[in-house]
Short mmCIF file of C-alpha atoms and ligand atoms in Angstrom, two decimals:
data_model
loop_
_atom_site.label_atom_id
_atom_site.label_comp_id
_atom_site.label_asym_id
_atom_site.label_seq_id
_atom_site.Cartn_x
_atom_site.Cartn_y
_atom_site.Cartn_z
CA UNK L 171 20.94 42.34 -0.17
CA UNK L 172 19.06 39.53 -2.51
CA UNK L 173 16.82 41.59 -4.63
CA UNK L 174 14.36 40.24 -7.25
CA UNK L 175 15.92 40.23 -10.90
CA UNK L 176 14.37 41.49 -14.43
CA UNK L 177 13.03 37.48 -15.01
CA UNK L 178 11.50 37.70 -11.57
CA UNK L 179 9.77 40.39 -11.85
CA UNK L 180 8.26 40.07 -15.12
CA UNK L 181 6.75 36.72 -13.97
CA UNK L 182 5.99 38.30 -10.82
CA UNK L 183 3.69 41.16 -12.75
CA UNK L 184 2.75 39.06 -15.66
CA UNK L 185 1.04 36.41 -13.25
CA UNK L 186 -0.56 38.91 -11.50
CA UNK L 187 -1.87 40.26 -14.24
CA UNK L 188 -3.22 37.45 -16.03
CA UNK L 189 -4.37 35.36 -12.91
CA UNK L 190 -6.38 38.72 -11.65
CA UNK L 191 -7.98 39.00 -15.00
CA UNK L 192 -9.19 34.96 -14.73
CA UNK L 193 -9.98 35.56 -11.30
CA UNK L 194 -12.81 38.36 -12.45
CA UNK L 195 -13.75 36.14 -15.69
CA UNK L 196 -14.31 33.41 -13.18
CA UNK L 197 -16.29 35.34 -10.90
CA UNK L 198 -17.77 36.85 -14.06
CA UNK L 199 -18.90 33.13 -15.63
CA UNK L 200 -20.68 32.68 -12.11
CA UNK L 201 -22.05 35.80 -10.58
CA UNK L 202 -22.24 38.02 -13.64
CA UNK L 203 -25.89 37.09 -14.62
CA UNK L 204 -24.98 36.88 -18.23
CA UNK L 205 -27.02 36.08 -21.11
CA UNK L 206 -26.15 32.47 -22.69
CA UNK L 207 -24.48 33.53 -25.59
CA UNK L 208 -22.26 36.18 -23.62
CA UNK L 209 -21.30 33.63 -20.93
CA UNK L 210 -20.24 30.63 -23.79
CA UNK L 211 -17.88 33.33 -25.18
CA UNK L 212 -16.48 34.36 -21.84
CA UNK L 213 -15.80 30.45 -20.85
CA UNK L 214 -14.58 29.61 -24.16
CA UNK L 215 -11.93 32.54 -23.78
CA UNK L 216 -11.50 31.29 -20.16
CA UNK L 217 -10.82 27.89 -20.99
CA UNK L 218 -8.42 28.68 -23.85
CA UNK L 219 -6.55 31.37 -21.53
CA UNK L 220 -6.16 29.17 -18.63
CA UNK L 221 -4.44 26.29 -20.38
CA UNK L 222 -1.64 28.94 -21.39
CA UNK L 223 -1.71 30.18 -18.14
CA UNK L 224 -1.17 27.27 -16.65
CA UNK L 225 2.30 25.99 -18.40
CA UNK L 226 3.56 30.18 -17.81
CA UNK L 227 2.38 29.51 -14.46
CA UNK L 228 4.54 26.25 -14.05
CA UNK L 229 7.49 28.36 -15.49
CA UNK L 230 7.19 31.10 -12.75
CA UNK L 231 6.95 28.69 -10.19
CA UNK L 232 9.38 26.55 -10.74
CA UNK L 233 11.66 29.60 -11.76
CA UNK L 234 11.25 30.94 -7.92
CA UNK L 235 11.68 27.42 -6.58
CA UNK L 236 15.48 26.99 -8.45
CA UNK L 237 16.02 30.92 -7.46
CA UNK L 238 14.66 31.04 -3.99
CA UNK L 239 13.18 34.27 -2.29
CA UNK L 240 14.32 37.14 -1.92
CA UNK L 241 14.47 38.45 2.09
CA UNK L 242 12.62 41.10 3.81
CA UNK L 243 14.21 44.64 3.08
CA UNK L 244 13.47 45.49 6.85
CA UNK L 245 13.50 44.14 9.87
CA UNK L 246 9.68 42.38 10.16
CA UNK L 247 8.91 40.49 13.76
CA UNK L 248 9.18 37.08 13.56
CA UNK L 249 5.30 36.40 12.97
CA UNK L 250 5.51 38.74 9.72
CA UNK L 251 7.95 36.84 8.31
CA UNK L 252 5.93 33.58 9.07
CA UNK L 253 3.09 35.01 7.62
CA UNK L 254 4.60 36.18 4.15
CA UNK L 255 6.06 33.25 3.44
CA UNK L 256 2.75 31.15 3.71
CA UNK L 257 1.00 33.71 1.93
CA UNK L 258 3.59 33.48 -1.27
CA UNK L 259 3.55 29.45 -0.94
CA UNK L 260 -0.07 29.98 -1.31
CA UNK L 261 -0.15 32.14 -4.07
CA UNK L 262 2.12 29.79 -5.57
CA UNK L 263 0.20 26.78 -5.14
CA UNK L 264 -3.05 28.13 -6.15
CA UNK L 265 -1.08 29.21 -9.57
CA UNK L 266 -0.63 25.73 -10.11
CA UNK L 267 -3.95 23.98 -8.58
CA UNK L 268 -6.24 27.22 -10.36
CA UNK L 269 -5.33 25.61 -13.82
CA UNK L 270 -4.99 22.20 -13.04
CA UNK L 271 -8.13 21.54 -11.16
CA UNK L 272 -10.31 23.85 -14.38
CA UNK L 273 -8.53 21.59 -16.80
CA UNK L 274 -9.19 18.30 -14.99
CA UNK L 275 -12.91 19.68 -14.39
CA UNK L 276 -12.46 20.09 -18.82
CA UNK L 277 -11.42 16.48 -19.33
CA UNK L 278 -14.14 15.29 -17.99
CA UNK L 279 -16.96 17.46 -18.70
CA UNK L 280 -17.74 15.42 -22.21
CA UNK L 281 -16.50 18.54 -23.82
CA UNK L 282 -13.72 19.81 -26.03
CA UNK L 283 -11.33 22.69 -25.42
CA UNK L 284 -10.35 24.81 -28.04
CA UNK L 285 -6.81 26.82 -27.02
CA UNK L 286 -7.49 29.65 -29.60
CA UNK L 287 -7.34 27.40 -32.54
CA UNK L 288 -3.73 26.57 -32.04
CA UNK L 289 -4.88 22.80 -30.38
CA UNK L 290 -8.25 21.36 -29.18
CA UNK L 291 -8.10 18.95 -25.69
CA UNK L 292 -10.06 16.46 -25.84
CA UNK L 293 -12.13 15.59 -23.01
CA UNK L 294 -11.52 11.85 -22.05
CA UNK L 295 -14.61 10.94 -21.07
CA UNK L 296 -17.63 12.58 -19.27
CA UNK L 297 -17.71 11.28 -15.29
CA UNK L 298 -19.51 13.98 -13.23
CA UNK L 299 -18.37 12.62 -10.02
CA UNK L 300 -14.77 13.62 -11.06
CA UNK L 301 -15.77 17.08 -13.27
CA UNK L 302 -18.14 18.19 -9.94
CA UNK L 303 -15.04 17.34 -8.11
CA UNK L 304 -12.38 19.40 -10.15
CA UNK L 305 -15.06 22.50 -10.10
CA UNK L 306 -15.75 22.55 -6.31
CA UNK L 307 -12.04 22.39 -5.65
CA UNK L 308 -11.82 25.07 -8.61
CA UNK L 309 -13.91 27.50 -6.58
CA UNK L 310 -12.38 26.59 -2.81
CA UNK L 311 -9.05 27.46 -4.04
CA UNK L 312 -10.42 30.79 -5.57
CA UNK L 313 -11.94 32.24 -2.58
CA UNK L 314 -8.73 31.16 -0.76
CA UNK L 315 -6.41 32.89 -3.65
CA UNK L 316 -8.65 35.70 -3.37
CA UNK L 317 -8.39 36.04 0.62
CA UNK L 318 -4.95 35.55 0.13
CA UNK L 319 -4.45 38.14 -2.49
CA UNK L 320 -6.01 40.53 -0.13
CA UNK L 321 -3.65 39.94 2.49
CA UNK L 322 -1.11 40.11 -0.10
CA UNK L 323 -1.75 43.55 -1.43
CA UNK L 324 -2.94 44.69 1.49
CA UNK L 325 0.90 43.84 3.18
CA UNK L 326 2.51 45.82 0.43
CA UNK L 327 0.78 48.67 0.29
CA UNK L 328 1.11 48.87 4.20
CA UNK L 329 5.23 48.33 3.51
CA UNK L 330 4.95 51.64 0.76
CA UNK L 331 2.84 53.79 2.69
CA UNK L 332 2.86 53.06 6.13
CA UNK L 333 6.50 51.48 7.06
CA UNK L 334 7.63 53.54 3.88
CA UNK L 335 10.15 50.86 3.25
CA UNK L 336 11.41 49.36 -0.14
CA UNK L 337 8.98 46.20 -0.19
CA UNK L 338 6.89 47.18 -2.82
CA UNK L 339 9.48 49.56 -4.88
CA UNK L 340 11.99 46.60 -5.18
CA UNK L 341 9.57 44.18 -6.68
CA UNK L 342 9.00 46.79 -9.03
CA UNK L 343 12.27 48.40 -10.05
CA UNK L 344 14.34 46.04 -8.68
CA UNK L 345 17.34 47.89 -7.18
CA UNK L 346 17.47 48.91 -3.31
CA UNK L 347 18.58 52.37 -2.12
CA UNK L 348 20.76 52.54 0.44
C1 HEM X 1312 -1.58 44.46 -7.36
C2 HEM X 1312 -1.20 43.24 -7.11
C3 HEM X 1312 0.09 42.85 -6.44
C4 HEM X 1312 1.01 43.59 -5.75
C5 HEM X 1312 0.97 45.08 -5.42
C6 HEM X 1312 2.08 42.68 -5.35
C7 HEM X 1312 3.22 43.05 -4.66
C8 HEM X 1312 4.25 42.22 -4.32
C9 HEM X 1312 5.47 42.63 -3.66
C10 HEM X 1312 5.79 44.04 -3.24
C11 HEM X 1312 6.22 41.53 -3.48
C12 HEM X 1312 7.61 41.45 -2.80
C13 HEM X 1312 7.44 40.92 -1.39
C14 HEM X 1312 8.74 40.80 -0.63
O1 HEM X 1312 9.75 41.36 -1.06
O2 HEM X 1312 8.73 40.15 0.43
C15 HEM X 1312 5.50 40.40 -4.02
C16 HEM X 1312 5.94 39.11 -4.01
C17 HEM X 1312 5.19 38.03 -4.43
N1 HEM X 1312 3.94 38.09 -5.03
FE1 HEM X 1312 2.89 39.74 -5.41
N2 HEM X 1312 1.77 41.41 -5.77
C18 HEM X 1312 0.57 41.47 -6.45
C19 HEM X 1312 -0.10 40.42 -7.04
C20 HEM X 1312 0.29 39.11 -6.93
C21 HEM X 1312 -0.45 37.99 -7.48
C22 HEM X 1312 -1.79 38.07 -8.26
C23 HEM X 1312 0.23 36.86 -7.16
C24 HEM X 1312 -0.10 35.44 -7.51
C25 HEM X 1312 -0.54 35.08 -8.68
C26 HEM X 1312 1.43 37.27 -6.42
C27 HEM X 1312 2.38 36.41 -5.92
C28 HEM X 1312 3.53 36.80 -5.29
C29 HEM X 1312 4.55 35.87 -4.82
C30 HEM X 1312 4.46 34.35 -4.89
C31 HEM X 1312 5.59 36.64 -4.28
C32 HEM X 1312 6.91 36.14 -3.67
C33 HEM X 1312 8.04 36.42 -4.63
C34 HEM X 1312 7.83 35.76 -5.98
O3 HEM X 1312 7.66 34.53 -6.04
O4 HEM X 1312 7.77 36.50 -6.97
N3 HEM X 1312 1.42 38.64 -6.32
N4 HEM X 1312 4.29 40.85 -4.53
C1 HEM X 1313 -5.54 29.83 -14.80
C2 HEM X 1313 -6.19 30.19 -13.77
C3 HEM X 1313 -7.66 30.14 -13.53
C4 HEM X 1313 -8.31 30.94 -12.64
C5 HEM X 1313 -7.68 32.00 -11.74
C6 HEM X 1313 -9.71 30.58 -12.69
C7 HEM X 1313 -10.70 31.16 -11.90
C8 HEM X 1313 -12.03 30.80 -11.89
C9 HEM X 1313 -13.02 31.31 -10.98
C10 HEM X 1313 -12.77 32.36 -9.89
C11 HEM X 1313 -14.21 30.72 -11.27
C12 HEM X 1313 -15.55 30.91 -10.55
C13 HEM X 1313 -15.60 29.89 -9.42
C14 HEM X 1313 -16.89 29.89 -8.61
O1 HEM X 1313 -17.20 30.86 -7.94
O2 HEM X 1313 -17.59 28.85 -8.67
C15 HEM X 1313 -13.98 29.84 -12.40
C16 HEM X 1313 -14.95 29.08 -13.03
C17 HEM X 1313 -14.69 28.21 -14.06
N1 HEM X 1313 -13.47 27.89 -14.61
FE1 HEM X 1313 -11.69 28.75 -14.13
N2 HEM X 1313 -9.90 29.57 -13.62
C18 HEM X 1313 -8.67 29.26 -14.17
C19 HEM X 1313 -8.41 28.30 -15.13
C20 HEM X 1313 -9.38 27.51 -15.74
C21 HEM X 1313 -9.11 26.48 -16.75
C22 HEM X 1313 -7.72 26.08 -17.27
C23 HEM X 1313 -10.30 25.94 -17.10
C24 HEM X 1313 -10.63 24.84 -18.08
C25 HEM X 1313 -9.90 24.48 -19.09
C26 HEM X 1313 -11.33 26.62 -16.30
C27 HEM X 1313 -12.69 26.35 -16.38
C28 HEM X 1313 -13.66 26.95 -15.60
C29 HEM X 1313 -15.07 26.63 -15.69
C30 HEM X 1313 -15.71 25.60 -16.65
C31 HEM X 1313 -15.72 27.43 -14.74
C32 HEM X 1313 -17.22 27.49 -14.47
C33 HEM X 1313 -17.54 26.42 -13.47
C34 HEM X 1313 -19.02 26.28 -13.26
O3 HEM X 1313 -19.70 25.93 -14.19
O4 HEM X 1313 -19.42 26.50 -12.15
N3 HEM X 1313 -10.72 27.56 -15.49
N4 HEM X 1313 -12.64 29.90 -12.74
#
């Protein structure tokens, strides 16, 4: 059986990692009821992340679109298997639109972003109609990542303890017991 190589996996749990930690620094920068100063240094370090993130992100996904998935290690019904694979597309695609859709809100904001003091972006010009664009379709595709995400580590954690099948262990070490 297909399992998920050493490349795969470190994308797999690097993503996660990273994206989860802008996830919270978003929700952070919005709900967090920070003072000024705090919140500047939190977007600044947002901004500058996310702009890495996104070209690792275009790496991992188009990495899994050349390899392909791997298939269920047990027999799922039919409606499982419908349901994963819309769940990972949507992961996938909010990896891609997360970045893209802060960086267009960045261009045109009227203000500069600074990627750690390797390179500034310029912003092209300040038009609010397309900046309040970017940022509400920004925040739709985070709650939907976030539902998602639910679902998603909800489903493996039901696969370790509850089928007690290799799911989650072969995303992790990547070699299946027989
Ligand atoms: C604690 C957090 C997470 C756990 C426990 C987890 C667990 C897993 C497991 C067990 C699989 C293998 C599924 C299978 O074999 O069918 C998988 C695949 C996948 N996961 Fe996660 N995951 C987590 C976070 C994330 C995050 C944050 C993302 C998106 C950024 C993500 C995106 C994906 C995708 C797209 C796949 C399909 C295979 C691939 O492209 O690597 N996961 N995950
Ligand atoms: C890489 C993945 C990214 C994730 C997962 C992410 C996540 C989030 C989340 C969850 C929020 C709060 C949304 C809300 O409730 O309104 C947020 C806000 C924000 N993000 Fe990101 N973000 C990412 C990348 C970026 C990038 C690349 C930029 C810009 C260069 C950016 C700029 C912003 C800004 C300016 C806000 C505050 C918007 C406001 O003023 O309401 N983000 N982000």
């Amino acid at each position: 059986m297909k399992t998920y190589n050493k490349l795969s996996r470190l994308n797999h749990w690097s993503v996660a990692i990273f994206f989860m930690v802008m996830l919270i620094a978003g929700l952070t920068l919005e709900y967090g009821g920070l003072s000024k100063a705090d919140n500047f240094t939190l977007l600044k370090f947002h901004k500058a992340m996310g702009v890495l993130l996104f070209l690792w992100g275009l790496w991992r996904v188009g990495y899994r679109l050349v390899q392909g998935f791997a298939e269920p290690v047990s027999i799922v019904e039919r409606w499982q298997q419908i349901a994963s694979k819309a769940i990972h597309n949507l992961l996938l695609l909010a990896v891609v639109m997360m970045p893209v859709s802060g960086l267009v809100m960045a261009l045109f904001s009227g203000y500069p972003t600074d990627v750690f003091g390797l390179v500034t972006i310029p912003s092209i010009e300040k038009i609010d109609s397309i900046s309040m664009f970017a940022r509400s379709v920004h925040k739709w595709v985070a709650y939907a990542f976030i539902t998602a995400l639910f679902l998603h580590i909800g489903a493996a954690l039901k696969h370790h303890f509850i089928n007690r099948d290799q799911t989650l262990t072969r995303m992790i070490f990547g070699k299946i017991q027989k």
